């Protein structure tokens, strides 16, 4: 299995188990069951419900894989269901459902097949995209198949397709940025110099 722990908590847990003479000191047989009984443990069912479909797993070690993992969350039959009642992970929903009490759609704003987090303001068009907390999409902007991180602003009348927008980045008004058709490079808009691969934008 794959486990995610707070490092200090894990160190304390292993030390406690090491001091128990009756323990076999096996993580799966001794440590984890004791944590389930005494701590807060959350699990994701990696095995498919019907046993026939392949369970979801994706290595996100590259920017393209990171982008693709977000795209996998979209559509009527996503590869990974964020609304699985057995695995509550937060307040996100697929449009056109209610997205969040603090997400607003201004006049002319539209959302299709997207995941929108809290405190977003959508005055443009968002299609098959994942928007993190407090993202603003200004009037006339078009965001398609993109991943937008917290606090970013998509300028008015801009167009993004297949782009990753870094935290707090402001996309200029009227700019057009898309994945490079010739090279397949994934545009990443970031304020950190040297971290971005950006195709030459056109207006």
PDB file of C-alpha atoms in Angstrom:
ATOM      1  CA  UNK A   1       0.000   0.000   0.000  1.00  0.00           C
ATOM      2  CA  UNK A   2       0.846   3.680  -0.154  1.00  0.00           C
ATOM      3  CA  UNK A   3       0.754   5.582   3.130  1.00  0.00           C
ATOM      4  CA  UNK A   4       0.992   9.309   3.874  1.00  0.00           C
ATOM      5  CA  UNK A   5       1.899  10.375   7.416  1.00  0.00           C
ATOM      6  CA  UNK A   6       2.949  13.397   9.370  1.00  0.00           C
ATOM      7  CA  UNK A   7       6.629  12.545   9.924  1.00  0.00           C
ATOM      8  CA  UNK A   8       6.680  13.351  13.648  1.00  0.00           C
ATOM      9  CA  UNK A   9       3.498  11.363  14.239  1.00  0.00           C
ATOM     10  CA  UNK A  10       4.895   8.366  12.375  1.00  0.00           C
ATOM     11  CA  UNK A  11       8.151   8.492  14.366  1.00  0.00           C
ATOM     12  CA  UNK A  12       6.225   8.498  17.656  1.00  0.00           C
ATOM     13  CA  UNK A  13       4.006   5.649  16.492  1.00  0.00           C
ATOM     14  CA  UNK A  14       6.926   3.446  15.473  1.00  0.00           C
ATOM     15  CA  UNK A  15       8.745   4.189  18.746  1.00  0.00           C
ATOM     16  CA  UNK A  16       5.680   3.164  20.750  1.00  0.00           C
ATOM     17  CA  UNK A  17       5.372  -0.053  18.769  1.00  0.00           C
ATOM     18  CA  UNK A  18       9.073  -0.812  19.242  1.00  0.00           C
ATOM     19  CA  UNK A  19       8.571  -0.681  23.018  1.00  0.00           C
ATOM     20  CA  UNK A  20       5.701  -3.190  22.980  1.00  0.00           C
ATOM     21  CA  UNK A  21       7.126  -6.686  23.619  1.00  0.00           C
ATOM     22  CA  UNK A  22       3.952  -8.387  22.389  1.00  0.00           C
ATOM     23  CA  UNK A  23       4.124  -6.663  18.971  1.00  0.00           C
ATOM     24  CA  UNK A  24       5.536  -8.399  15.933  1.00  0.00           C
ATOM     25  CA  UNK A  25       6.651  -4.938  14.755  1.00  0.00           C
ATOM     26  CA  UNK A  26       4.986  -5.450  11.397  1.00  0.00           C
ATOM     27  CA  UNK A  27       3.509  -2.280   9.933  1.00  0.00           C
ATOM     28  CA  UNK A  28       0.442  -3.855   8.310  1.00  0.00           C
ATOM     29  CA  UNK A  29      -0.231  -6.406  11.055  1.00  0.00           C
ATOM     30  CA  UNK A  30       0.611  -4.396  14.184  1.00  0.00           C
ATOM     31  CA  UNK A  31       1.162  -0.673  13.671  1.00  0.00           C
ATOM     32  CA  UNK A  32      -1.661   0.162  11.279  1.00  0.00           C
ATOM     33  CA  UNK A  33      -4.437  -1.769  13.084  1.00  0.00           C
ATOM     34  CA  UNK A  34      -3.497  -0.022  16.332  1.00  0.00           C
ATOM     35  CA  UNK A  35      -3.698   3.362  14.570  1.00  0.00           C
ATOM     36  CA  UNK A  36      -7.136   2.524  13.201  1.00  0.00           C
ATOM     37  CA  UNK A  37      -8.321   1.774  16.734  1.00  0.00           C
ATOM     38  CA  UNK A  38      -6.799   4.855  18.354  1.00  0.00           C
ATOM     39  CA  UNK A  39      -6.168   7.553  15.750  1.00  0.00           C
ATOM     40  CA  UNK A  40      -7.671   9.334  12.736  1.00  0.00           C
ATOM     41  CA  UNK A  41      -7.041   7.192   9.676  1.00  0.00           C
ATOM     42  CA  UNK A  42      -8.473   7.762   6.199  1.00  0.00           C
ATOM     43  CA  UNK A  43      -8.368   5.250   3.358  1.00  0.00           C
ATOM     44  CA  UNK A  44      -9.016   5.327  -0.371  1.00  0.00           C
ATOM     45  CA  UNK A  45     -10.356   2.153  -1.996  1.00  0.00           C
ATOM     46  CA  UNK A  46      -7.702   1.505  -4.625  1.00  0.00           C
ATOM     47  CA  UNK A  47      -9.497  -1.584  -5.918  1.00  0.00           C
ATOM     48  CA  UNK A  48     -12.349  -0.960  -8.366  1.00  0.00           C
ATOM     49  CA  UNK A  49     -15.837  -1.456  -6.944  1.00  0.00           C
ATOM     50  CA  UNK A  50     -16.868  -4.269  -9.290  1.00  0.00           C
ATOM     51  CA  UNK A  51     -13.445  -5.857  -9.432  1.00  0.00           C
ATOM     52  CA  UNK A  52     -13.438  -5.792 -13.235  1.00  0.00           C
ATOM     53  CA  UNK A  53     -12.214  -2.287 -14.002  1.00  0.00           C
ATOM     54  CA  UNK A  54      -8.606  -1.354 -13.408  1.00  0.00           C
ATOM     55  CA  UNK A  55      -8.090   0.748 -10.286  1.00  0.00           C
ATOM     56  CA  UNK A  56      -6.797   4.283 -10.843  1.00  0.00           C
ATOM     57  CA  UNK A  57      -3.143   5.122 -10.410  1.00  0.00           C
ATOM     58  CA  UNK A  58      -0.971   7.731 -12.115  1.00  0.00           C
ATOM     59  CA  UNK A  59       2.644   8.756 -11.555  1.00  0.00           C
ATOM     60  CA  UNK A  60       2.678  12.576 -11.623  1.00  0.00           C
ATOM     61  CA  UNK A  61       6.436  12.986 -11.817  1.00  0.00           C
ATOM     62  CA  UNK A  62       6.240  15.206 -14.912  1.00  0.00           C
ATOM     63  CA  UNK A  63       4.271  18.369 -15.624  1.00  0.00           C
ATOM     64  CA  UNK A  64       2.304  16.634 -18.367  1.00  0.00           C
ATOM     65  CA  UNK A  65       1.395  13.761 -16.050  1.00  0.00           C
ATOM     66  CA  UNK A  66       0.351  16.303 -13.398  1.00  0.00           C
ATOM     67  CA  UNK A  67      -1.874  18.042 -15.953  1.00  0.00           C
ATOM     68  CA  UNK A  68      -3.289  14.742 -17.207  1.00  0.00           C
ATOM     69  CA  UNK A  69      -4.123  13.615 -13.662  1.00  0.00           C
ATOM     70  CA  UNK A  70      -6.330  16.701 -13.316  1.00  0.00           C
ATOM     71  CA  UNK A  71      -8.026  15.974 -16.649  1.00  0.00           C
ATOM     72  CA  UNK A  72      -8.706  12.437 -15.395  1.00  0.00           C
ATOM     73  CA  UNK A  73     -11.004  13.946 -12.745  1.00  0.00           C
ATOM     74  CA  UNK A  74     -13.397  15.375 -15.334  1.00  0.00           C
ATOM     75  CA  UNK A  75     -16.189  14.027 -17.501  1.00  0.00           C
ATOM     76  CA  UNK A  76     -19.322  12.000 -16.765  1.00  0.00           C
ATOM     77  CA  UNK A  77     -17.253   8.912 -15.882  1.00  0.00           C
ATOM     78  CA  UNK A  78     -13.965  10.211 -14.389  1.00  0.00           C
ATOM     79  CA  UNK A  79     -11.144   7.746 -13.816  1.00  0.00           C
ATOM     80  CA  UNK A  80     -11.046   8.885 -10.175  1.00  0.00           C
ATOM     81  CA  UNK A  81     -14.312   9.901  -8.496  1.00  0.00           C
ATOM     82  CA  UNK A  82     -13.898  12.823  -6.124  1.00  0.00           C
ATOM     83  CA  UNK A  83     -17.530  12.464  -5.077  1.00  0.00           C
ATOM     84  CA  UNK A  84     -17.073   8.897  -3.848  1.00  0.00           C
ATOM     85  CA  UNK A  85     -19.113   8.848  -0.598  1.00  0.00           C
ATOM     86  CA  UNK A  86     -16.658   6.353   0.893  1.00  0.00           C
ATOM     87  CA  UNK A  87     -13.783   8.807   0.472  1.00  0.00           C
ATOM     88  CA  UNK A  88     -14.841  12.374   1.363  1.00  0.00           C
ATOM     89  CA  UNK A  89     -11.974  14.710   0.489  1.00  0.00           C
ATOM     90  CA  UNK A  90     -13.429  18.196   0.309  1.00  0.00           C
ATOM     91  CA  UNK A  91     -16.058  20.441  -1.185  1.00  0.00           C
ATOM     92  CA  UNK A  92     -15.754  20.154  -4.940  1.00  0.00           C
ATOM     93  CA  UNK A  93     -18.399  19.189  -7.453  1.00  0.00           C
ATOM     94  CA  UNK A  94     -18.839  18.853 -11.178  1.00  0.00           C
ATOM     95  CA  UNK A  95     -20.695  21.634 -12.985  1.00  0.00           C
ATOM     96  CA  UNK A  96     -23.546  22.293 -13.388  1.00  0.00           C
ATOM     97  CA  UNK A  97     -24.057  21.227  -9.788  1.00  0.00           C
ATOM     98  CA  UNK A  98     -23.684  23.765  -6.976  1.00  0.00           C
ATOM     99  CA  UNK A  99     -19.952  24.299  -6.764  1.00  0.00           C
ATOM    100  CA  UNK A 100     -19.467  26.030  -3.439  1.00  0.00           C
ATOM    101  CA  UNK A 101     -21.317  28.613  -1.364  1.00  0.00           C
ATOM    102  CA  UNK A 102     -18.436  31.032  -1.926  1.00  0.00           C
ATOM    103  CA  UNK A 103     -18.005  30.475  -5.673  1.00  0.00           C
ATOM    104  CA  UNK A 104     -19.795  33.091  -7.757  1.00  0.00           C
ATOM    105  CA  UNK A 105     -20.673  33.213 -11.435  1.00  0.00           C
ATOM    106  CA  UNK A 106     -20.978  36.762 -12.717  1.00  0.00           C
ATOM    107  CA  UNK A 107     -23.191  37.871 -15.600  1.00  0.00           C
ATOM    108  CA  UNK A 108     -22.101  35.977 -18.688  1.00  0.00           C
ATOM    109  CA  UNK A 109     -19.966  33.494 -16.744  1.00  0.00           C
ATOM    110  CA  UNK A 110     -20.343  29.836 -17.730  1.00  0.00           C
ATOM    111  CA  UNK A 111     -18.880  26.606 -16.370  1.00  0.00           C
ATOM    112  CA  UNK A 112     -18.930  23.243 -18.146  1.00  0.00           C
ATOM    113  CA  UNK A 113     -17.551  19.899 -16.934  1.00  0.00           C
ATOM    114  CA  UNK A 114     -15.093  21.491 -14.505  1.00  0.00           C
ATOM    115  CA  UNK A 115     -13.995  21.280 -10.890  1.00  0.00           C
ATOM    116  CA  UNK A 116     -14.186  24.646  -9.150  1.00  0.00           C
ATOM    117  CA  UNK A 117     -12.921  25.236  -5.623  1.00  0.00           C
ATOM    118  CA  UNK A 118     -14.095  27.798  -3.070  1.00  0.00           C
ATOM    119  CA  UNK A 119     -13.989  31.613  -3.384  1.00  0.00           C
ATOM    120  CA  UNK A 120     -13.706  31.582  -7.180  1.00  0.00           C
ATOM    121  CA  UNK A 121     -15.317  34.259  -9.328  1.00  0.00           C
ATOM    122  CA  UNK A 122     -16.186  33.210 -12.861  1.00  0.00           C
ATOM    123  CA  UNK A 123     -17.115  35.969 -15.315  1.00  0.00           C
ATOM    124  CA  UNK A 124     -15.741  34.183 -18.393  1.00  0.00           C
ATOM    125  CA  UNK A 125     -16.084  30.661 -19.801  1.00  0.00           C
ATOM    126  CA  UNK A 126     -14.505  27.622 -18.107  1.00  0.00           C
ATOM    127  CA  UNK A 127     -14.548  24.256 -19.912  1.00  0.00           C
ATOM    128  CA  UNK A 128     -13.014  20.947 -18.756  1.00  0.00           C
ATOM    129  CA  UNK A 129     -10.689  22.666 -16.296  1.00  0.00           C
ATOM    130  CA  UNK A 130      -9.722  22.456 -12.624  1.00  0.00           C
ATOM    131  CA  UNK A 131      -9.659  25.731 -10.675  1.00  0.00           C
ATOM    132  CA  UNK A 132      -8.175  25.932  -7.183  1.00  0.00           C
ATOM    133  CA  UNK A 133      -9.183  28.294  -4.376  1.00  0.00           C
ATOM    134  CA  UNK A 134      -9.796  32.019  -5.012  1.00  0.00           C
ATOM    135  CA  UNK A 135      -9.248  32.000  -8.778  1.00  0.00           C
ATOM    136  CA  UNK A 136     -10.730  34.873 -10.774  1.00  0.00           C
ATOM    137  CA  UNK A 137     -11.743  34.490 -14.413  1.00  0.00           C
ATOM    138  CA  UNK A 138     -12.426  37.955 -15.811  1.00  0.00           C
ATOM    139  CA  UNK A 139     -15.119  38.810 -18.398  1.00  0.00           C
ATOM    140  CA  UNK A 140     -14.552  37.396 -21.863  1.00  0.00           C
ATOM    141  CA  UNK A 141     -11.776  35.030 -20.743  1.00  0.00           C
ATOM    142  CA  UNK A 142     -11.885  31.440 -22.019  1.00  0.00           C
ATOM    143  CA  UNK A 143     -10.213  28.668 -19.996  1.00  0.00           C
ATOM    144  CA  UNK A 144     -10.204  25.197 -21.580  1.00  0.00           C
ATOM    145  CA  UNK A 145      -8.533  21.978 -20.387  1.00  0.00           C
ATOM    146  CA  UNK A 146      -6.352  23.913 -17.967  1.00  0.00           C
ATOM    147  CA  UNK A 147      -5.211  23.647 -14.350  1.00  0.00           C
ATOM    148  CA  UNK A 148      -5.304  26.937 -12.419  1.00  0.00           C
ATOM    149  CA  UNK A 149      -3.699  27.099  -8.967  1.00  0.00           C
ATOM    150  CA  UNK A 150      -4.829  29.256  -5.998  1.00  0.00           C
ATOM    151  CA  UNK A 151      -5.185  33.007  -6.318  1.00  0.00           C
ATOM    152  CA  UNK A 152      -4.499  33.209 -10.046  1.00  0.00           C
ATOM    153  CA  UNK A 153      -6.284  35.783 -12.186  1.00  0.00           C
ATOM    154  CA  UNK A 154      -7.201  35.071 -15.799  1.00  0.00           C
ATOM    155  CA  UNK A 155      -7.302  38.443 -17.545  1.00  0.00           C
ATOM    156  CA  UNK A 156     -10.273  39.674 -19.539  1.00  0.00           C
ATOM    157  CA  UNK A 157     -10.616  38.342 -23.104  1.00  0.00           C
ATOM    158  CA  UNK A 158      -7.625  36.017 -22.729  1.00  0.00           C
ATOM    159  CA  UNK A 159      -7.725  32.440 -23.985  1.00  0.00           C
ATOM    160  CA  UNK A 160      -5.979  29.463 -22.379  1.00  0.00           C
ATOM    161  CA  UNK A 161      -6.059  25.899 -23.690  1.00  0.00           C
ATOM    162  CA  UNK A 162      -4.123  23.067 -22.078  1.00  0.00           C
ATOM    163  CA  UNK A 163      -2.192  25.320 -19.673  1.00  0.00           C
ATOM    164  CA  UNK A 164      -1.013  25.141 -16.045  1.00  0.00           C
ATOM    165  CA  UNK A 165      -1.252  28.507 -14.260  1.00  0.00           C
ATOM    166  CA  UNK A 166       0.851  28.816 -11.092  1.00  0.00           C
ATOM    167  CA  UNK A 167      -0.284  30.187  -7.730  1.00  0.00           C
ATOM    168  CA  UNK A 168      -0.987  33.922  -7.769  1.00  0.00           C
ATOM    169  CA  UNK A 169      -0.091  34.361 -11.435  1.00  0.00           C
ATOM    170  CA  UNK A 170      -1.941  37.039 -13.400  1.00  0.00           C
ATOM    171  CA  UNK A 171      -2.595  36.229 -17.044  1.00  0.00           C
ATOM    172  CA  UNK A 172      -2.496  39.373 -19.181  1.00  0.00           C
ATOM    173  CA  UNK A 173      -5.685  40.618 -20.792  1.00  0.00           C
ATOM    174  CA  UNK A 174      -6.308  39.509 -24.363  1.00  0.00           C
ATOM    175  CA  UNK A 175      -3.443  37.017 -24.530  1.00  0.00           C
ATOM    176  CA  UNK A 176      -3.805  33.589 -26.183  1.00  0.00           C
ATOM    177  CA  UNK A 177      -1.715  30.676 -24.884  1.00  0.00           C
ATOM    178  CA  UNK A 178      -2.178  27.079 -25.991  1.00  0.00           C
ATOM    179  CA  UNK A 179      -0.252  23.831 -25.977  1.00  0.00           C
ATOM    180  CA  UNK A 180       2.291  23.839 -28.787  1.00  0.00           C
ATOM    181  CA  UNK A 181       0.877  21.883 -31.724  1.00  0.00           C
ATOM    182  CA  UNK A 182       4.313  21.096 -33.182  1.00  0.00           C
ATOM    183  CA  UNK A 183       6.263  20.100 -30.065  1.00  0.00           C
ATOM    184  CA  UNK A 184       3.448  19.195 -27.675  1.00  0.00           C
ATOM    185  CA  UNK A 185       5.055  21.347 -24.983  1.00  0.00           C
ATOM    186  CA  UNK A 186       2.792  22.117 -22.051  1.00  0.00           C
ATOM    187  CA  UNK A 187       2.644  25.847 -21.223  1.00  0.00           C
ATOM    188  CA  UNK A 188       3.239  26.608 -17.542  1.00  0.00           C
ATOM    189  CA  UNK A 189       2.690  30.201 -16.462  1.00  0.00           C
ATOM    190  CA  UNK A 190       4.723  30.988 -13.374  1.00  0.00           C
ATOM    191  CA  UNK A 191       6.354  33.958 -11.675  1.00  0.00           C
ATOM    192  CA  UNK A 192       9.357  31.763 -10.820  1.00  0.00           C
ATOM    193  CA  UNK A 193      11.941  32.406 -13.518  1.00  0.00           C
ATOM    194  CA  UNK A 194      13.242  29.278 -15.165  1.00  0.00           C
ATOM    195  CA  UNK A 195      10.354  27.121 -13.970  1.00  0.00           C
ATOM    196  CA  UNK A 196       8.087  27.743 -16.927  1.00  0.00           C
ATOM    197  CA  UNK A 197       7.853  26.249 -20.372  1.00  0.00           C
ATOM    198  CA  UNK A 198       5.778  28.752 -22.301  1.00  0.00           C
ATOM    199  CA  UNK A 199       4.878  28.513 -25.963  1.00  0.00           C
ATOM    200  CA  UNK A 200       5.126  31.786 -27.832  1.00  0.00           C
ATOM    201  CA  UNK A 201       1.787  33.500 -27.196  1.00  0.00           C
ATOM    202  CA  UNK A 202      -0.226  35.020 -30.012  1.00  0.00           C
ATOM    203  CA  UNK A 203      -2.724  37.844 -29.850  1.00  0.00           C
TER     204      UNK A 203
END
